[in-house]
Short mmCIF file of N, CA and C in Angstrom, two decimals:
data_model
loop_
_atom_site.label_atom_id
_atom_site.label_comp_id
_atom_site.label_asym_id
_atom_site.label_seq_id
_atom_site.Cartn_x
_atom_site.Cartn_y
_atom_site.Cartn_z
N MET A 62 58.98 182.90 180.42
CA MET A 62 58.46 183.42 179.38
C MET A 62 56.69 183.85 179.47
N SER A 63 56.54 185.53 179.84
CA SER A 63 55.51 185.74 179.95
C SER A 63 54.66 185.20 178.76
N SER A 64 53.12 184.92 179.18
CA SER A 64 52.29 184.55 178.97
C SER A 64 51.74 185.21 177.14
N GLU A 65 51.95 186.97 177.37
CA GLU A 65 52.83 187.68 176.10
C GLU A 65 53.22 187.92 174.81
N LEU A 66 54.69 187.64 175.40
CA LEU A 66 55.14 187.08 174.77
C LEU A 66 54.71 185.32 173.86
N HIS A 67 54.19 184.21 175.53
CA HIS A 67 54.26 183.41 174.54
C HIS A 67 53.32 183.37 173.34
N ARG A 68 52.68 184.06 173.24
CA ARG A 68 50.90 184.60 172.95
C ARG A 68 51.51 185.08 171.14
N LEU A 69 51.97 185.87 171.74
CA LEU A 69 52.89 186.58 170.06
C LEU A 69 53.82 185.51 169.78
N LEU A 70 54.31 184.88 170.11
CA LEU A 70 55.24 184.05 169.01
C LEU A 70 54.76 183.37 168.80
N GLU A 71 53.44 182.71 169.05
CA GLU A 71 52.57 181.17 168.90
C GLU A 71 51.44 182.18 167.29
N ALA A 72 50.98 183.32 167.76
CA ALA A 72 50.04 184.12 166.49
C ALA A 72 51.34 184.38 165.51
N ALA A 73 52.73 184.40 165.77
CA ALA A 73 53.42 184.05 164.38
C ALA A 73 54.23 183.51 163.49
N ASN A 74 53.75 182.21 164.39
CA ASN A 74 54.92 181.12 164.23
C ASN A 74 53.33 180.37 163.47
N ALA A 75 52.44 180.93 163.83
CA ALA A 75 51.04 180.27 163.06
C ALA A 75 50.67 181.30 161.63
N ARG A 76 51.34 182.79 161.86
CA ARG A 76 51.46 183.76 160.03
C ARG A 76 52.13 182.86 159.20
N ILE A 77 53.16 182.63 159.88
CA ILE A 77 54.28 181.64 159.08
C ILE A 77 54.38 180.53 158.46
N GLN A 78 53.51 179.81 159.09
CA GLN A 78 53.24 178.55 159.07
C GLN A 78 51.43 178.68 158.04
N HIS A 79 51.02 179.46 157.73
CA HIS A 79 49.55 180.20 156.72
C HIS A 79 50.94 180.25 156.11
N GLY A 80 51.82 181.78 155.90
CA GLY A 80 52.36 181.56 154.33
C GLY A 80 53.36 180.79 153.59
N ASN A 81 53.84 179.78 154.12
CA ASN A 81 54.87 178.46 154.42
C ASN A 81 53.53 177.40 153.22
N ASP A 82 51.92 177.75 154.33
CA ASP A 82 51.38 176.82 153.32
C ASP A 82 50.67 177.29 153.13
N GLU A 83 50.73 177.68 152.25
CA GLU A 83 49.92 179.13 151.66
C GLU A 83 50.92 179.13 149.80
N ARG A 84 52.42 179.25 149.74
CA ARG A 84 52.83 179.57 149.26
C ARG A 84 53.15 177.60 148.03
N ALA A 85 53.36 176.63 149.23
CA ALA A 85 53.21 175.42 148.37
C ALA A 85 52.25 175.11 147.26
N ALA A 86 51.10 175.78 148.53
CA ALA A 86 49.88 175.35 147.58
C ALA A 86 50.04 176.57 145.93
N GLY A 87 50.27 177.92 146.20
CA GLY A 87 50.60 178.54 145.01
C GLY A 87 51.84 177.20 143.67
N ALA A 88 52.65 176.84 144.37
CA ALA A 88 53.15 176.48 143.44
C ALA A 88 52.73 174.75 143.11
N ASP A 89 51.74 173.72 143.79
CA ASP A 89 50.79 173.50 143.74
C ASP A 89 50.04 173.78 142.46
N ASP A 90 49.62 175.03 142.43
CA ASP A 90 49.08 175.82 141.14
C ASP A 90 49.92 175.87 140.04
N LYS A 91 50.51 176.84 140.54
CA LYS A 91 51.13 176.32 139.24
C LYS A 91 51.73 175.45 138.21
N ALA A 92 52.13 174.39 139.76
CA ALA A 92 52.42 172.86 138.25
C ALA A 92 51.24 172.36 138.01
N ARG A 93 50.45 172.54 138.20
CA ARG A 93 48.77 171.91 137.85
C ARG A 93 48.54 172.31 136.30
N ALA A 94 49.02 173.41 136.37
CA ALA A 94 48.23 174.49 135.33
C ALA A 94 49.73 174.41 134.22
N ILE A 95 51.05 174.25 134.55
CA ILE A 95 51.61 173.86 133.60
C ILE A 95 51.43 172.55 133.07
N TYR A 96 51.24 171.55 133.81
CA TYR A 96 50.86 169.76 133.99
C TYR A 96 49.22 170.45 132.34
N ASP A 97 48.37 170.68 132.91
CA ASP A 97 47.05 170.94 131.82
C ASP A 97 47.46 171.22 130.59
N GLU A 98 48.69 172.13 130.81
CA GLU A 98 48.91 172.76 129.42
C GLU A 98 50.18 171.34 129.03
N ALA A 99 50.47 171.03 129.36
CA ALA A 99 51.29 170.29 128.35
C ALA A 99 50.89 168.61 128.02
N THR A 100 49.76 168.43 128.76
CA THR A 100 48.49 167.43 128.48
C THR A 100 48.15 168.49 127.19
N ARG A 101 47.60 169.49 127.44
CA ARG A 101 46.41 169.57 126.15
C ARG A 101 47.47 170.06 124.89
N ARG A 102 48.53 170.46 125.17
CA ARG A 102 49.29 169.64 123.53
C ARG A 102 49.71 169.45 123.26
N GLY A 103 49.65 167.63 123.91
CA GLY A 103 50.47 166.80 123.55
C GLY A 103 51.79 166.10 123.55
N ARG A 104 51.74 165.37 122.55
CA ARG A 104 53.27 165.59 122.41
C ARG A 104 54.44 166.43 122.06
N GLY A 105 55.16 167.14 122.56
CA GLY A 105 56.14 167.71 122.44
C GLY A 105 55.45 168.84 123.23
N GLY A 106 54.29 168.92 123.63
CA GLY A 106 54.25 170.07 124.72
C GLY A 106 54.98 170.67 125.53
N PRO A 107 55.31 169.88 126.34
CA PRO A 107 56.48 170.30 127.19
C PRO A 107 57.75 170.64 126.58
N LYS A 108 58.36 170.39 125.22
CA LYS A 108 59.01 170.93 125.40
C LYS A 108 58.29 172.48 124.68
N GLN A 109 57.35 172.63 123.69
CA GLN A 109 56.77 173.48 123.94
C GLN A 109 56.33 174.74 124.69
N LEU A 110 56.42 174.11 125.24
CA LEU A 110 55.57 175.28 126.75
C LEU A 110 57.06 175.71 127.29
N ALA A 111 58.48 174.99 127.47
CA ALA A 111 59.48 175.20 128.36
C ALA A 111 60.40 176.51 127.10
N ASP A 112 60.11 176.48 126.32
CA ASP A 112 60.61 177.62 125.40
C ASP A 112 59.43 178.51 125.00
N GLU A 113 58.28 178.29 125.72
CA GLU A 113 57.29 179.47 125.61
C GLU A 113 57.50 180.32 127.30
N LEU A 114 57.53 179.55 127.65
CA LEU A 114 57.78 179.95 129.20
C LEU A 114 59.06 181.02 129.41
N GLY A 115 60.31 180.20 128.57
CA GLY A 115 62.21 180.68 128.38
C GLY A 115 62.46 179.76 129.89
N VAL A 116 62.39 178.76 130.20
CA VAL A 116 62.21 177.94 131.33
C VAL A 116 63.40 176.64 130.37
N SER A 117 63.81 176.11 131.50
CA SER A 117 64.02 174.90 131.19
C SER A 117 63.63 173.71 130.60
N ALA A 118 63.97 172.32 129.89
CA ALA A 118 62.48 171.59 129.78
C ALA A 118 62.75 170.57 131.02
N LYS A 119 64.07 170.72 131.81
CA LYS A 119 64.09 169.70 133.25
C LYS A 119 62.69 170.83 134.12
N THR A 120 62.68 172.35 134.46
CA THR A 120 61.73 172.85 135.25
C THR A 120 60.34 171.77 134.25
N ILE A 121 60.25 172.06 133.81
CA ILE A 121 58.80 172.14 132.78
C ILE A 121 58.31 170.58 133.84
N SER A 122 59.46 168.91 132.98
CA SER A 122 59.49 167.75 133.78
C SER A 122 59.35 167.94 135.38
N GLN A 123 60.04 169.30 136.40
CA GLN A 123 59.78 168.84 138.00
C GLN A 123 58.69 169.15 138.08
N ALA A 124 57.73 170.50 137.23
CA ALA A 124 56.48 170.70 137.55
C ALA A 124 55.17 169.15 137.51
N ILE A 125 55.84 168.71 136.40
CA ILE A 125 54.60 168.03 135.32
C ILE A 125 54.70 167.00 136.95
N ALA A 126 56.26 166.19 137.58
CA ALA A 126 56.40 164.94 138.43
C ALA A 126 55.55 166.25 139.54
N ARG A 127 55.67 167.65 139.11
CA ARG A 127 54.79 168.04 141.26
C ARG A 127 53.47 168.34 141.01
N ALA A 128 53.06 168.09 140.25
CA ALA A 128 50.87 168.15 139.69
C ALA A 128 51.17 166.75 139.87
N ARG A 129 52.16 165.45 139.34
CA ARG A 129 51.34 164.25 139.76
C ARG A 129 51.51 163.87 140.73
N ASN A 130 51.92 164.49 141.83
CA ASN A 130 52.11 164.01 143.39
C ASN A 130 51.79 165.68 143.86
N ALA A 131 50.86 165.96 144.06
CA ALA A 131 50.94 166.92 144.09
C ALA A 131 49.55 166.79 144.97
N PRO A 132 48.58 166.59 146.02
CA PRO A 132 46.89 166.29 147.05
C PRO A 132 46.13 167.27 145.68
N SER A 133 45.02 166.76 145.39
CA SER A 133 44.43 167.54 144.89
C SER A 133 43.82 169.04 145.19
N SER A 134 43.83 169.56 144.30
CA SER A 134 42.80 171.30 144.60
C SER A 134 42.40 171.00 145.99
N SER A 135 42.33 172.67 146.63
CA SER A 135 41.31 172.45 147.38
C SER A 135 40.22 172.05 147.24
N GLY A 136 39.59 172.54 146.20
CA GLY A 136 37.88 172.25 146.04
C GLY A 136 37.04 173.62 146.21
N ARG A 137 38.01 174.38 146.57
CA ARG A 137 36.77 175.65 146.57
C ARG A 137 36.73 176.89 145.25
N THR A 138 35.81 177.09 145.66
CA THR A 138 35.47 177.27 144.00
C THR A 138 35.09 179.37 144.34
N LEU A 139 34.87 179.98 145.50
CA LEU A 139 34.38 180.95 145.60
C LEU A 139 35.38 181.94 144.80
N PRO A 140 35.18 183.25 143.85
CA PRO A 140 35.73 183.99 143.79
C PRO A 140 37.48 184.61 144.53
N PRO A 141 38.50 184.62 144.38
CA PRO A 141 39.11 184.95 144.92
C PRO A 141 39.06 186.70 145.82
N ASP A 142 38.09 187.27 145.41
CA ASP A 142 37.41 188.30 146.24
C ASP A 142 36.63 188.28 146.71
N THR A 143 36.03 187.26 147.21
CA THR A 143 35.37 187.07 148.28
C THR A 143 35.37 187.84 149.09
N LEU A 144 36.17 187.37 149.98
CA LEU A 144 36.46 188.12 151.32
C LEU A 144 36.30 189.81 150.70
N GLU A 145 36.76 190.30 150.19
CA GLU A 145 37.29 191.62 150.46
C GLU A 145 35.43 192.31 150.07
N ARG A 146 34.15 191.54 149.09
CA ARG A 146 33.29 191.86 148.34
C ARG A 146 31.88 191.66 150.22
N LEU A 147 32.55 190.14 149.97
CA LEU A 147 32.10 190.53 152.12
C LEU A 147 31.90 191.73 152.62
N LEU A 148 33.04 191.77 153.40
CA LEU A 148 33.65 193.14 154.23
C LEU A 148 32.59 194.19 153.80
N ALA A 149 32.40 194.76 152.58
CA ALA A 149 32.23 195.87 151.94
C ALA A 149 30.70 195.73 152.11
N ALA A 150 30.15 194.52 151.62
CA ALA A 150 28.70 194.49 152.04
C ALA A 150 27.97 194.81 153.32
N GLU A 151 29.07 194.76 154.11
CA GLU A 151 28.70 194.20 155.55
C GLU A 151 28.62 196.31 156.20
N THR A 152 29.71 196.68 155.47
CA THR A 152 30.02 197.78 156.09
C THR A 152 29.06 198.65 156.28
N PRO A 153 27.19 198.66 154.96
CA PRO A 153 26.19 199.14 155.00
C PRO A 153 25.26 199.68 156.03
N THR A 154 25.65 197.86 156.88
CA THR A 154 25.07 197.93 158.20
C THR A 154 25.29 197.84 159.39
N LEU A 155 26.18 198.71 159.03
CA LEU A 155 26.59 199.14 160.52
C LEU A 155 26.01 199.98 161.88
N PRO A 156 26.37 200.12 162.66
CA PRO A 156 25.49 201.30 163.39
C PRO A 156 25.52 202.58 162.72
N PRO A 157 25.71 203.68 162.67
CA PRO A 157 26.12 204.94 162.23
C PRO A 157 27.20 205.93 163.43
N LEU A 158 28.23 205.95 163.79
CA LEU A 158 28.88 206.57 164.75
C LEU A 158 28.97 208.35 163.95
N TYR A 159 29.56 208.68 164.87
CA TYR A 159 30.44 209.47 164.74
C TYR A 159 31.98 209.55 164.18
N GLU A 160 32.02 210.63 163.29
CA GLU A 160 33.10 210.49 162.66
C GLU A 160 34.06 210.21 163.16
N LEU A 161 34.94 211.81 164.18
CA LEU A 161 35.67 211.53 165.47
C LEU A 161 35.89 210.11 166.05
N GLN A 162 35.35 209.88 166.12
CA GLN A 162 34.36 208.07 166.77
C GLN A 162 35.18 207.21 166.38
N TRP A 163 34.89 206.76 164.98
CA TRP A 163 35.92 206.17 163.20
C TRP A 163 37.23 206.47 163.29
N HIS A 164 37.43 207.46 163.99
CA HIS A 164 39.18 207.00 163.58
C HIS A 164 39.77 207.54 164.62
N ALA A 165 39.11 207.89 165.58
CA ALA A 165 39.03 207.17 167.26
C ALA A 165 40.09 205.54 166.59
N LEU A 166 38.53 205.03 166.74
CA LEU A 166 38.54 203.29 166.99
C LEU A 166 40.25 202.74 165.62
N ALA A 167 39.94 203.95 164.59
CA ALA A 167 41.02 203.59 163.61
C ALA A 167 42.00 203.33 163.92
N GLU A 168 42.59 204.63 164.71
CA GLU A 168 43.84 204.76 165.47
C GLU A 168 44.27 203.34 166.66
N LEU A 169 43.00 203.21 167.04
CA LEU A 169 43.49 202.67 168.08
C LEU A 169 43.69 200.81 167.12
N VAL A 170 42.71 200.77 166.18
CA VAL A 170 42.83 199.51 165.73
C VAL A 170 45.11 198.87 164.74
N ARG A 171 44.84 200.39 164.12
CA ARG A 171 46.04 199.94 163.46
C ARG A 171 47.71 200.59 164.80
N GLY A 172 47.22 200.59 166.47
CA GLY A 172 48.06 199.42 167.51
C GLY A 172 47.92 198.81 168.08
N THR A 173 46.32 198.02 167.69
CA THR A 173 46.62 196.74 167.87
C THR A 173 47.22 195.97 167.61
N PHE A 174 47.49 194.76 167.88
CA PHE A 174 47.85 194.11 166.98
C PHE A 174 46.72 192.68 167.17
N ILE A 175 46.22 192.30 166.21
CA ILE A 175 45.47 191.87 165.90
C ILE A 175 45.59 190.44 164.97
N ASP A 176 45.59 189.44 165.77
CA ASP A 176 45.41 187.89 165.42
C ASP A 176 44.81 187.06 165.20
N VAL A 177 44.77 185.87 164.79
CA VAL A 177 43.21 184.25 164.89
C VAL A 177 42.84 184.41 166.43
N LEU A 178 43.42 185.34 167.43
CA LEU A 178 42.59 184.82 169.05
C LEU A 178 41.53 186.17 168.59
N TRP A 179 41.28 187.04 167.73
CA TRP A 179 40.39 188.55 167.29
C TRP A 179 38.83 186.85 166.55
N ILE A 180 38.86 185.38 165.55
CA ILE A 180 38.01 185.57 165.82
C ILE A 180 36.71 185.31 165.93
N GLU A 181 37.08 184.68 167.13
CA GLU A 181 36.23 184.30 168.37
C GLU A 181 34.87 185.53 168.34
N GLN A 182 35.78 186.57 169.35
CA GLN A 182 34.79 187.54 169.40
C GLN A 182 35.35 189.42 168.84
N PRO A 183 35.33 189.46 167.94
CA PRO A 183 36.32 190.35 167.56
C PRO A 183 35.48 192.01 168.01
N GLY A 184 34.32 192.23 168.06
CA GLY A 184 33.47 193.72 168.67
C GLY A 184 33.35 193.32 170.26
N GLU A 185 34.13 192.07 171.01
CA GLU A 185 34.05 192.13 172.15
C GLU A 185 35.79 193.22 172.43
N LEU A 186 36.51 192.27 172.04
CA LEU A 186 37.97 192.58 172.17
C LEU A 186 38.26 194.15 171.75
N LEU A 187 36.95 194.91 170.17
CA LEU A 187 37.56 196.20 169.83
C LEU A 187 37.25 196.60 171.08
N ALA A 188 35.73 196.68 172.00
CA ALA A 188 35.45 197.20 172.86
C ALA A 188 36.34 197.27 174.26
N GLN A 189 36.71 196.51 174.19
CA GLN A 189 37.67 196.01 175.71
C GLN A 189 39.19 196.81 174.66
N GLU A 190 39.78 196.88 173.58
CA GLU A 190 40.63 198.14 173.23
C GLU A 190 40.25 199.52 173.52
N VAL A 191 39.00 199.77 173.73
CA VAL A 191 38.03 200.94 173.79
C VAL A 191 38.36 201.68 175.47
N GLU A 192 38.29 200.57 175.68
CA GLU A 192 37.74 200.81 177.45
C GLU A 192 39.27 200.79 178.25
N ASP A 193 40.48 200.36 177.36
CA ASP A 193 41.51 200.18 178.09
C ASP A 193 42.25 201.62 178.11
N ALA A 194 41.44 202.39 176.84
CA ALA A 194 42.74 203.17 175.49
C ALA A 194 42.34 205.07 177.22
N GLU A 195 43.00 205.68 176.81
CA GLU A 195 42.50 206.94 177.54
C GLU A 195 41.97 208.03 176.74
N LEU A 196 40.52 207.74 175.73
CA LEU A 196 40.06 208.36 174.74
C LEU A 196 39.18 209.89 175.64
N ASP A 197 39.79 210.89 174.82
CA ASP A 197 38.75 211.79 175.18
C ASP A 197 36.77 211.77 175.84
N GLU A 198 36.50 212.41 176.42
CA GLU A 198 35.57 212.07 177.05
C GLU A 198 34.25 212.62 175.74
N ASN A 199 34.52 213.71 174.74
CA ASN A 199 34.09 214.40 173.92
C ASN A 199 33.66 213.10 173.02
N LEU A 200 34.35 211.72 172.31
CA LEU A 200 33.97 210.87 172.19
C LEU A 200 33.44 209.33 172.68
N GLU A 201 32.87 210.37 173.74
CA GLU A 201 32.07 209.33 174.61
C GLU A 201 32.30 207.23 174.32
N PRO A 202 33.23 207.69 174.70
CA PRO A 202 33.76 205.96 175.40
C PRO A 202 32.91 204.58 175.38
N ALA A 203 32.79 204.98 176.37
CA ALA A 203 30.90 203.99 177.19
C ALA A 203 30.24 203.89 176.00
N ALA A 204 30.52 204.93 174.76
CA ALA A 204 28.88 204.53 173.95
C ALA A 204 29.70 203.74 172.64
N LEU A 205 31.41 204.75 172.19
CA LEU A 205 31.54 203.74 171.45
C LEU A 205 32.10 202.20 171.62
N ALA A 206 32.54 201.81 172.75
CA ALA A 206 32.62 200.30 173.32
C ALA A 206 30.88 199.06 173.30
N GLU A 207 29.98 200.10 173.21
CA GLU A 207 29.08 199.22 173.15
C GLU A 207 28.92 199.24 171.86
N ALA A 208 29.15 200.26 171.11
CA ALA A 208 28.20 200.34 169.85
C ALA A 208 29.45 198.62 169.27
N CYS A 209 31.09 199.10 169.40
CA CYS A 209 31.47 197.85 169.10
C CYS A 209 31.19 196.15 170.18
N ARG A 210 30.20 196.54 170.49
CA ARG A 210 30.01 194.88 171.46
C ARG A 210 28.75 194.71 170.47
N SER A 211 28.33 195.83 169.67
CA SER A 211 27.22 195.05 169.50
C SER A 211 27.40 194.81 167.83
N PHE A 212 28.62 194.79 167.16
CA PHE A 212 29.28 194.71 165.81
C PHE A 212 28.60 192.55 166.10
N SER A 213 28.79 192.42 164.82
CA SER A 213 27.96 191.01 164.52
C SER A 213 29.87 190.52 164.23
N ARG A 214 30.20 189.43 164.42
CA ARG A 214 31.50 189.11 163.41
C ARG A 214 31.98 189.17 162.37
N VAL A 215 31.89 189.92 161.53
CA VAL A 215 32.23 190.04 160.00
C VAL A 215 31.48 191.52 160.63
N GLN A 216 30.90 192.11 160.19
CA GLN A 216 30.59 193.56 160.52
C GLN A 216 32.18 193.91 161.12
N ALA A 217 32.35 193.79 162.49
CA ALA A 217 33.57 193.80 163.53
C ALA A 217 34.91 194.17 162.61
N PHE A 218 34.69 192.59 161.69
CA PHE A 218 36.40 191.87 160.60
C PHE A 218 36.23 193.44 159.38
N ALA A 219 35.35 194.17 159.32
CA ALA A 219 34.87 194.32 158.10
C ALA A 219 35.17 196.24 158.52
N VAL A 220 35.35 196.81 160.12
CA VAL A 220 35.81 198.65 161.11
C VAL A 220 37.16 197.77 161.01
N ILE A 221 37.64 196.84 161.08
CA ILE A 221 38.98 197.04 161.45
C ILE A 221 39.34 196.58 160.21
N ASP A 222 38.77 196.09 159.25
CA ASP A 222 39.41 196.53 158.40
C ASP A 222 39.63 197.01 157.07
N ALA A 223 38.74 197.89 157.39
CA ALA A 223 38.91 198.89 156.90
C ALA A 223 39.49 200.53 157.51
N CYS A 224 39.31 200.23 159.01
CA CYS A 224 40.65 200.73 159.96
C CYS A 224 42.07 200.88 159.57
N GLN A 225 42.05 199.55 159.44
CA GLN A 225 43.72 199.07 159.02
C GLN A 225 43.62 199.36 157.74
N CYS A 226 43.13 199.33 156.78
CA CYS A 226 43.11 200.36 154.63
C CYS A 226 43.75 201.61 155.33
N GLY A 227 42.77 202.50 155.95
CA GLY A 227 43.13 203.20 155.82
C GLY A 227 42.06 204.23 155.29
N ASN A 228 40.71 202.47 155.70
CA ASN A 228 40.00 203.45 154.96
C ASN A 228 37.98 203.97 155.38
N VAL A 229 38.78 204.74 156.66
CA VAL A 229 37.85 204.87 157.22
C VAL A 229 36.81 205.82 157.30
N ALA A 230 36.53 206.44 155.60
CA ALA A 230 35.75 206.99 155.08
C ALA A 230 34.25 206.29 154.25
N ALA A 231 34.94 205.11 154.34
CA ALA A 231 33.90 204.56 153.57
C ALA A 231 32.92 203.77 155.09
N LEU A 232 33.03 203.67 156.20
CA LEU A 232 32.19 203.90 157.45
C LEU A 232 30.82 204.29 157.58
N PRO A 233 29.92 203.56 157.73
CA PRO A 233 28.78 205.28 158.25
C PRO A 233 28.33 205.73 158.92
N VAL A 234 28.38 207.06 159.01
CA VAL A 234 28.66 208.72 160.14
C VAL A 234 27.35 208.92 160.44
N LYS A 235 27.44 209.35 161.98
CA LYS A 235 25.32 209.82 162.25
C LYS A 235 26.49 211.45 161.81
N GLU A 236 24.81 211.82 161.28
CA GLU A 236 24.97 213.50 161.22
C GLU A 236 25.04 214.58 162.90
#
């Protein structure tokens, strides 16, 4: 098996595992919410909750049992939109590039498989993608690659996110 195929399969399996872990954590959170509400309501609370949610008493009982056996919550207190807000805050700190350069970079990003291996050096990996692409000289590929190398880790991910989401207009443009 080729090393590239092996890497792609590992990345896919890691993504699947992450999804499974998130699904289980979500089910635990749901069970804790049901448990907390049933407890708050006191005697008869589980029955009331079952009627209100349109589920069986057995479903509520299973959720309560899951909550009792679930590992404690992760303890994270950051708001759910923290990542989006962080990336948006980094965007204005990016060095401005020509609009055509941002669009070329966006096209490259959308055609690139970005996985957890990008966490360590996203700017360098973006630069390598630029260097490997056959870009028109008018786009100044060397300058674009150098700009990518200058990105901090968070700036690089802000660029990747904007490119993947089709939000290139949010990136700072050179006049």
